[in-house]
Amino acid sequence: MILERSGVINLRELETQLNEVDKRPDVAELPKLIKMYQLYQSGQREISTKLENLDAEFQVNYDYNPIHHMESRMKKIQSLIGKAQRKGYDLTVESIEKNIHDVAGIRVVTNYIDDIYKIEKMLTSQTDVTLLRRKDYLKHPKESGYRSLHIAVKVPVFQSKGPIDVPVEIQIRTVGMDMWASLEHKLRYKTNTDENLVDKYGEQLRDYSDELENIERGMQEIHRRLV
Ligand code: GTP
Ligand code: MG
């Protein structure tokens, strides 16, 4: 099951989104931005399909699904421009393509910890998928307690005039880690209104992250013995 959070944009939609930003890209960049979004979304679909196919094969061959569910999202124009401004990048498609690697994103939520690395291996060993970057926040959790495997890959998208390589960012995490990350994200978001909520719950959440890992490893072990 893939939950698609946003679709491809047209010029009118782009205009509406641009009303929300304080610095707009040059008008000549707008058609290029739309083309970039269309291309990146195709790349995202290529990867989503590969992941769905792998999961389906597992179901048939091993009577088991490594993927609990997936979510895909295209970064909103406001967020894209906000990020480019924050980081001091030019508001051009060229600069965005060069510097911002999470325009197309997929989150893969797995049942168990082992599934995370299985999925990474099965995907990146495909001949048309190239690993660009990798951050293992399972081996090295963030200060907050955040755990996930982040990889960026490129995949060719076959356009009318031939293939173009497109980057897609993939976050792979277990159901437990996903639940943890949603709550922790909410906590940080709420910080704007109430500063000491992070002080109050931050440490508790960090402990929960460790506890969750123990539980997930234990459950993994039981599951291993059942298959
Ligand atoms: P930016 O993408 O530019 O922010 O930096 P980066 O590429 O170094 O990103 P990073 O590897 O930190 O991953 C960014 C994404 O991971 C965020 O958009 C979140 O979805 C997720 N993430 C990273 N750290 C945390 C965290 O501490 N808590 C939660 N809830 N999510 C996190
Ligand atoms: Mg990122």
mmCIF file of C-alpha atoms and ligand atoms in Angstrom:
data_model
loop_
_atom_site.group_PDB
_atom_site.id
_atom_site.type_symbol
_atom_site.label_atom_id
_atom_site.label_comp_id
_atom_site.label_asym_id
_atom_site.label_seq_id
_atom_site.Cartn_x
_atom_site.Cartn_y
_atom_site.Cartn_z
ATOM 1 C CA MET A 1 0.000 0.000 0.000
ATOM 2 C CA ILE A 2 1.419 3.388 -0.994
ATOM 3 C CA LEU A 3 -0.020 6.570 0.425
ATOM 4 C CA GLU A 4 0.691 9.348 -2.071
ATOM 5 C CA ARG A 5 0.662 12.642 -0.241
ATOM 6 C CA SER A 6 0.853 15.018 -3.219
ATOM 7 C CA GLY A 7 0.518 14.930 -6.973
ATOM 8 C CA VAL A 8 2.267 16.651 -9.832
ATOM 9 C CA ILE A 9 1.790 20.413 -10.110
ATOM 10 C CA ASN A 10 0.609 22.596 -12.969
ATOM 11 C CA LEU A 11 1.306 26.281 -13.510
ATOM 12 C CA ARG A 12 -1.813 27.394 -11.631
ATOM 13 C CA GLU A 13 -1.063 25.227 -8.623
ATOM 14 C CA LEU A 14 2.526 26.466 -8.700
ATOM 15 C CA GLU A 15 1.316 30.074 -8.698
ATOM 16 C CA THR A 16 -0.883 29.408 -5.652
ATOM 17 C CA GLN A 17 2.020 27.845 -3.789
ATOM 18 C CA LEU A 18 4.319 30.705 -4.755
ATOM 19 C CA ASN A 19 1.953 33.186 -3.129
ATOM 20 C CA GLU A 20 3.103 31.753 0.182
ATOM 21 C CA VAL A 21 6.821 32.374 -0.274
ATOM 22 C CA ASP A 22 8.580 35.674 0.401
ATOM 23 C CA LYS A 23 11.108 35.365 -2.406
ATOM 24 C CA ARG A 24 9.980 33.982 -5.758
ATOM 25 C CA PRO A 25 12.148 32.323 -8.384
ATOM 26 C CA ASP A 26 12.562 34.183 -11.677
ATOM 27 C CA VAL A 27 9.509 33.750 -13.894
ATOM 28 C CA ALA A 28 11.640 32.011 -16.537
ATOM 29 C CA GLU A 29 12.337 29.247 -13.993
ATOM 30 C CA LEU A 30 8.679 28.313 -13.497
ATOM 31 C CA PRO A 31 8.178 26.033 -16.546
ATOM 32 C CA LYS A 32 11.515 24.412 -15.720
ATOM 33 C CA LEU A 33 10.367 23.809 -12.137
ATOM 34 C CA ILE A 34 7.222 22.092 -13.383
ATOM 35 C CA LYS A 35 9.275 19.863 -15.698
ATOM 36 C CA MET A 36 11.599 19.034 -12.820
ATOM 37 C CA TYR A 37 8.669 18.083 -10.568
ATOM 38 C CA GLN A 38 7.146 15.883 -13.264
ATOM 39 C CA LEU A 39 10.477 14.125 -13.833
ATOM 40 C CA TYR A 40 11.205 13.639 -10.145
ATOM 41 C CA GLN A 41 7.744 12.285 -9.521
ATOM 42 C CA SER A 42 8.298 9.738 -12.273
ATOM 43 C CA GLY A 43 11.545 8.731 -10.557
ATOM 44 C CA GLN A 44 9.650 8.330 -7.316
ATOM 45 C CA ARG A 45 7.122 6.072 -9.057
ATOM 46 C CA GLU A 46 9.906 3.956 -10.594
ATOM 47 C CA ILE A 47 11.336 3.304 -7.131
ATOM 48 C CA SER A 48 7.924 2.760 -5.492
ATOM 49 C CA THR A 49 7.084 0.162 -8.141
ATOM 50 C CA LYS A 50 10.386 -1.635 -7.592
ATOM 51 C CA LEU A 51 9.682 -1.769 -3.856
ATOM 52 C CA GLU A 52 6.117 -2.998 -4.367
ATOM 53 C CA ASN A 53 7.371 -5.709 -6.720
ATOM 54 C CA LEU A 54 9.956 -6.878 -4.202
ATOM 55 C CA ASP A 55 7.333 -7.017 -1.474
ATOM 56 C CA ALA A 56 4.949 -8.961 -3.722
ATOM 57 C CA GLU A 57 7.685 -11.456 -4.589
ATOM 58 C CA PHE A 58 8.393 -11.993 -0.911
ATOM 59 C CA GLN A 59 4.737 -12.714 -0.307
ATOM 60 C CA VAL A 60 4.740 -15.453 -2.947
ATOM 61 C CA ASN A 61 8.142 -16.995 -2.223
ATOM 62 C CA TYR A 62 8.408 -16.642 1.531
ATOM 63 C CA ASP A 63 4.805 -16.109 2.638
ATOM 64 C CA TYR A 64 5.892 -12.930 4.379
ATOM 65 C CA ASN A 65 5.868 -9.152 3.658
ATOM 66 C CA PRO A 66 8.891 -7.081 4.705
ATOM 67 C CA ILE A 67 7.043 -3.837 3.942
ATOM 68 C CA HIS A 68 4.273 -2.743 6.263
ATOM 69 C CA HIS A 69 3.402 0.271 4.116
ATOM 70 C CA MET A 70 5.000 3.085 2.117
ATOM 71 C CA GLU A 71 4.390 6.792 1.888
ATOM 72 C CA SER A 72 5.552 8.962 -0.942
ATOM 73 C CA ARG A 73 5.702 12.715 -0.996
ATOM 74 C CA MET A 74 6.935 15.461 -3.262
ATOM 75 C CA LYS A 75 8.450 18.351 -1.346
ATOM 76 C CA LYS A 76 6.047 21.303 -1.407
ATOM 77 C CA ILE A 77 7.232 24.309 -3.404
ATOM 78 C CA GLN A 78 7.093 26.455 -0.253
ATOM 79 C CA SER A 79 9.343 24.021 1.606
ATOM 80 C CA LEU A 80 11.676 23.719 -1.352
ATOM 81 C CA ILE A 81 12.106 27.462 -1.709
ATOM 82 C CA GLY A 82 12.300 27.929 2.047
ATOM 83 C CA LYS A 83 15.073 25.345 2.252
ATOM 84 C CA ALA A 84 16.995 26.873 -0.701
ATOM 85 C CA GLN A 85 16.781 30.310 0.943
ATOM 86 C CA ARG A 86 17.814 28.997 4.353
ATOM 87 C CA LYS A 87 20.843 27.309 2.887
ATOM 88 C CA GLY A 88 21.702 30.257 0.641
ATOM 89 C CA TYR A 89 21.190 28.472 -2.710
ATOM 90 C CA ASP A 90 20.118 30.266 -5.892
ATOM 91 C CA LEU A 91 16.430 29.941 -6.652
ATOM 92 C CA THR A 92 17.085 28.236 -9.979
ATOM 93 C CA VAL A 93 16.257 24.723 -11.107
ATOM 94 C CA GLU A 94 19.926 24.118 -11.796
ATOM 95 C CA SER A 95 20.919 25.032 -8.259
ATOM 96 C CA ILE A 96 18.019 23.103 -6.707
ATOM 97 C CA GLU A 97 18.919 19.971 -8.678
ATOM 98 C CA LYS A 98 22.509 20.279 -7.595
ATOM 99 C CA ASN A 99 21.939 21.036 -3.909
ATOM 100 C CA ILE A 100 18.600 19.677 -2.732
ATOM 101 C CA HIS A 101 18.309 15.931 -2.834
ATOM 102 C CA ASP A 102 14.984 15.291 -1.175
ATOM 103 C CA VAL A 103 12.565 16.783 -3.699
ATOM 104 C CA ALA A 104 11.141 13.275 -4.255
ATOM 105 C CA GLY A 105 10.876 11.209 -1.082
ATOM 106 C CA ILE A 106 9.637 7.757 -0.164
ATOM 107 C CA ARG A 107 9.222 6.423 3.343
ATOM 108 C CA VAL A 108 9.290 2.644 3.628
ATOM 109 C CA VAL A 109 7.903 1.321 6.899
ATOM 110 C CA THR A 110 8.965 -2.252 7.628
ATOM 111 C CA ASN A 111 7.830 -4.857 10.117
ATOM 112 C CA TYR A 112 11.249 -5.734 11.521
ATOM 113 C CA ILE A 113 14.753 -4.258 11.817
ATOM 114 C CA ASP A 114 16.325 -6.880 9.502
ATOM 115 C CA ASP A 115 13.841 -5.921 6.781
ATOM 116 C CA ILE A 116 15.387 -2.444 6.617
ATOM 117 C CA TYR A 117 18.736 -3.748 5.422
ATOM 118 C CA LYS A 118 17.154 -6.449 3.262
ATOM 119 C CA ILE A 119 15.185 -3.832 1.402
ATOM 120 C CA GLU A 120 18.191 -1.576 1.010
ATOM 121 C CA LYS A 121 20.245 -4.432 -0.427
ATOM 122 C CA MET A 122 17.557 -5.696 -2.780
ATOM 123 C CA LEU A 123 16.920 -2.213 -4.118
ATOM 124 C CA THR A 124 20.469 -0.942 -4.494
ATOM 125 C CA SER A 125 21.678 -4.174 -6.105
ATOM 126 C CA GLN A 126 19.310 -3.641 -9.039
ATOM 127 C CA THR A 127 21.373 -2.752 -12.117
ATOM 128 C CA ASP A 128 19.556 0.502 -12.859
ATOM 129 C CA VAL A 129 19.635 1.825 -9.269
ATOM 130 C CA THR A 130 22.725 3.684 -8.046
ATOM 131 C CA LEU A 131 23.356 4.549 -4.415
ATOM 132 C CA LEU A 132 24.257 8.227 -4.032
ATOM 133 C CA ARG A 133 24.304 8.748 -0.263
ATOM 134 C CA ARG A 134 23.652 6.737 2.856
ATOM 135 C CA LYS A 135 23.100 7.699 6.491
ATOM 136 C CA ASP A 136 22.602 4.915 8.977
ATOM 137 C CA TYR A 137 20.823 6.413 11.955
ATOM 138 C CA LEU A 138 20.260 2.892 13.319
ATOM 139 C CA LYS A 139 23.941 2.302 13.903
ATOM 140 C CA HIS A 140 24.383 5.961 14.859
ATOM 141 C CA PRO A 141 21.104 7.316 16.265
ATOM 142 C CA LYS A 142 20.671 11.080 16.340
ATOM 143 C CA GLU A 143 21.002 13.038 19.571
ATOM 144 C CA SER A 144 17.190 13.085 19.794
ATOM 145 C CA GLY A 145 17.035 9.269 19.674
ATOM 146 C CA TYR A 146 15.911 9.287 16.035
ATOM 147 C CA ARG A 147 16.501 6.002 14.203
ATOM 148 C CA SER A 148 16.088 5.286 10.470
ATOM 149 C CA LEU A 149 18.142 4.362 7.457
ATOM 150 C CA HIS A 150 18.324 7.191 4.914
ATOM 151 C CA ILE A 151 19.508 6.462 1.411
ATOM 152 C CA ALA A 152 19.487 8.540 -1.756
ATOM 153 C CA VAL A 153 19.519 6.692 -5.058
ATOM 154 C CA LYS A 154 19.306 7.648 -8.691
ATOM 155 C CA VAL A 155 17.159 5.828 -11.205
ATOM 156 C CA PRO A 156 16.728 6.415 -14.944
ATOM 157 C CA VAL A 157 13.385 7.785 -16.089
ATOM 158 C CA PHE A 158 12.701 7.084 -19.759
ATOM 159 C CA GLN A 159 11.423 10.280 -21.311
ATOM 160 C CA SER A 160 10.354 10.810 -24.923
ATOM 161 C CA LYS A 161 13.918 11.793 -25.828
ATOM 162 C CA GLY A 162 15.717 9.169 -23.782
ATOM 163 C CA PRO A 163 16.633 8.351 -20.188
ATOM 164 C CA ILE A 164 17.386 10.921 -17.492
ATOM 165 C CA ASP A 165 18.756 9.935 -14.079
ATOM 166 C CA VAL A 166 16.622 11.185 -11.204
ATOM 167 C CA PRO A 167 17.502 11.242 -7.476
ATOM 168 C CA VAL A 168 15.029 9.866 -4.931
ATOM 169 C CA GLU A 169 15.467 9.997 -1.161
ATOM 170 C CA ILE A 170 14.295 6.961 0.799
ATOM 171 C CA GLN A 171 13.791 6.710 4.545
ATOM 172 C CA ILE A 172 13.531 3.115 5.731
ATOM 173 C CA ARG A 173 12.382 2.417 9.284
ATOM 174 C CA THR A 174 10.309 -0.032 11.324
ATOM 175 C CA VAL A 175 6.730 0.544 12.449
ATOM 176 C CA GLY A 176 8.071 1.265 15.945
ATOM 177 C CA MET A 177 10.627 3.794 14.726
ATOM 178 C CA ASP A 178 7.956 5.416 12.574
ATOM 179 C CA MET A 179 5.606 5.778 15.512
ATOM 180 C CA TRP A 180 8.437 7.236 17.597
ATOM 181 C CA ALA A 181 9.470 9.703 14.862
ATOM 182 C CA SER A 182 5.901 10.979 14.396
ATOM 183 C CA LEU A 183 5.526 11.732 18.084
ATOM 184 C CA GLU A 184 8.958 13.314 18.386
ATOM 185 C CA HIS A 185 8.308 15.431 15.287
ATOM 186 C CA LYS A 186 5.073 16.644 16.841
ATOM 187 C CA LEU A 187 6.917 17.512 20.035
ATOM 188 C CA ARG A 188 9.494 19.602 18.187
ATOM 189 C CA TYR A 189 6.806 21.280 16.127
ATOM 190 C CA LYS A 190 4.929 22.228 19.287
ATOM 191 C CA THR A 191 8.094 23.787 20.681
ATOM 192 C CA ASN A 192 7.174 27.013 18.886
ATOM 193 C CA THR A 193 4.362 27.569 21.345
ATOM 194 C CA ASP A 194 5.701 25.941 24.488
ATOM 195 C CA GLU A 195 9.481 25.897 24.884
ATOM 196 C CA ASN A 196 9.748 23.607 27.875
ATOM 197 C CA LEU A 197 7.826 20.673 26.364
ATOM 198 C CA VAL A 198 11.066 19.489 24.781
ATOM 199 C CA ASP A 199 12.850 19.795 28.130
ATOM 200 C CA LYS A 200 9.999 17.933 29.725
ATOM 201 C CA TYR A 201 9.685 15.035 27.282
ATOM 202 C CA GLY A 202 12.870 15.029 25.179
ATOM 203 C CA GLU A 203 14.826 12.807 27.519
ATOM 204 C CA GLN A 204 11.906 10.484 28.074
ATOM 205 C CA LEU A 205 11.587 10.033 24.324
ATOM 206 C CA ARG A 206 15.305 9.336 24.005
ATOM 207 C CA ASP A 207 14.913 6.565 26.590
ATOM 208 C CA TYR A 208 11.864 5.208 24.790
ATOM 209 C CA SER A 209 13.905 5.034 21.601
ATOM 210 C CA ASP A 210 16.369 2.682 23.336
ATOM 211 C CA GLU A 211 13.561 0.664 24.902
ATOM 212 C CA LEU A 212 11.839 0.354 21.550
ATOM 213 C CA GLU A 213 15.014 -0.938 20.005
ATOM 214 C CA ASN A 214 15.282 -3.640 22.665
ATOM 215 C CA ILE A 215 11.680 -4.652 22.160
ATOM 216 C CA GLU A 216 12.045 -4.707 18.377
ATOM 217 C CA ARG A 217 15.196 -6.825 18.576
ATOM 218 C CA GLY A 218 13.431 -9.253 20.912
ATOM 219 C CA MET A 219 10.406 -9.512 18.655
ATOM 220 C CA GLN A 220 12.677 -9.947 15.654
ATOM 221 C CA GLU A 221 14.276 -12.938 17.395
ATOM 222 C CA ILE A 222 10.899 -14.554 18.084
ATOM 223 C CA HIS A 223 9.856 -13.959 14.487
ATOM 224 C CA ARG A 224 13.080 -15.508 13.199
ATOM 225 C CA ARG A 225 12.301 -18.701 15.077
ATOM 226 C CA LEU A 226 8.828 -18.875 13.577
ATOM 227 C CA VAL A 227 9.865 -18.784 9.912
HETATM 228 P P1 GTP B 1 18.072 18.278 5.574
HETATM 229 O O1 GTP B 1 17.372 17.269 4.717
HETATM 230 O O2 GTP B 1 18.609 19.401 4.803
HETATM 231 O O3 GTP B 1 17.241 18.688 6.760
HETATM 232 O O4 GTP B 1 19.362 17.632 6.179
HETATM 233 P P2 GTP B 1 19.908 16.169 6.030
HETATM 234 O O5 GTP B 1 19.888 15.740 4.613
HETATM 235 O O6 GTP B 1 21.181 16.062 6.802
HETATM 236 O O7 GTP B 1 18.765 15.394 6.737
HETATM 237 P P3 GTP B 1 18.671 14.233 7.748
HETATM 238 O O8 GTP B 1 19.518 13.079 7.354
HETATM 239 O O9 GTP B 1 18.798 14.754 9.117
HETATM 240 O O10 GTP B 1 17.158 13.803 7.495
HETATM 241 C C1 GTP B 1 16.142 14.746 7.354
HETATM 242 C C2 GTP B 1 14.794 14.059 7.556
HETATM 243 O O11 GTP B 1 14.913 12.966 8.472
HETATM 244 C C3 GTP B 1 13.794 14.983 8.194
HETATM 245 O O12 GTP B 1 13.030 15.622 7.214
HETATM 246 C C4 GTP B 1 12.936 14.049 9.058
HETATM 247 O O13 GTP B 1 11.954 13.403 8.267
HETATM 248 C C5 GTP B 1 13.917 12.997 9.479
HETATM 249 N N1 GTP B 1 14.597 13.312 10.761
HETATM 250 C C6 GTP B 1 15.914 13.597 10.937
HETATM 251 N N2 GTP B 1 16.205 13.799 12.230
HETATM 252 C C7 GTP B 1 15.065 13.635 12.920
HETATM 253 C C8 GTP B 1 14.724 13.718 14.334
HETATM 254 O O14 GTP B 1 15.529 13.975 15.216
HETATM 255 N N3 GTP B 1 13.403 13.490 14.638
HETATM 256 C C9 GTP B 1 12.463 13.179 13.698
HETATM 257 N N4 GTP B 1 11.210 12.989 14.112
HETATM 258 N N5 GTP B 1 12.754 13.110 12.384
HETATM 259 C C10 GTP B 1 14.027 13.333 11.996
HETATM 260 MG MG MG B 2 17.685 15.597 3.607
#
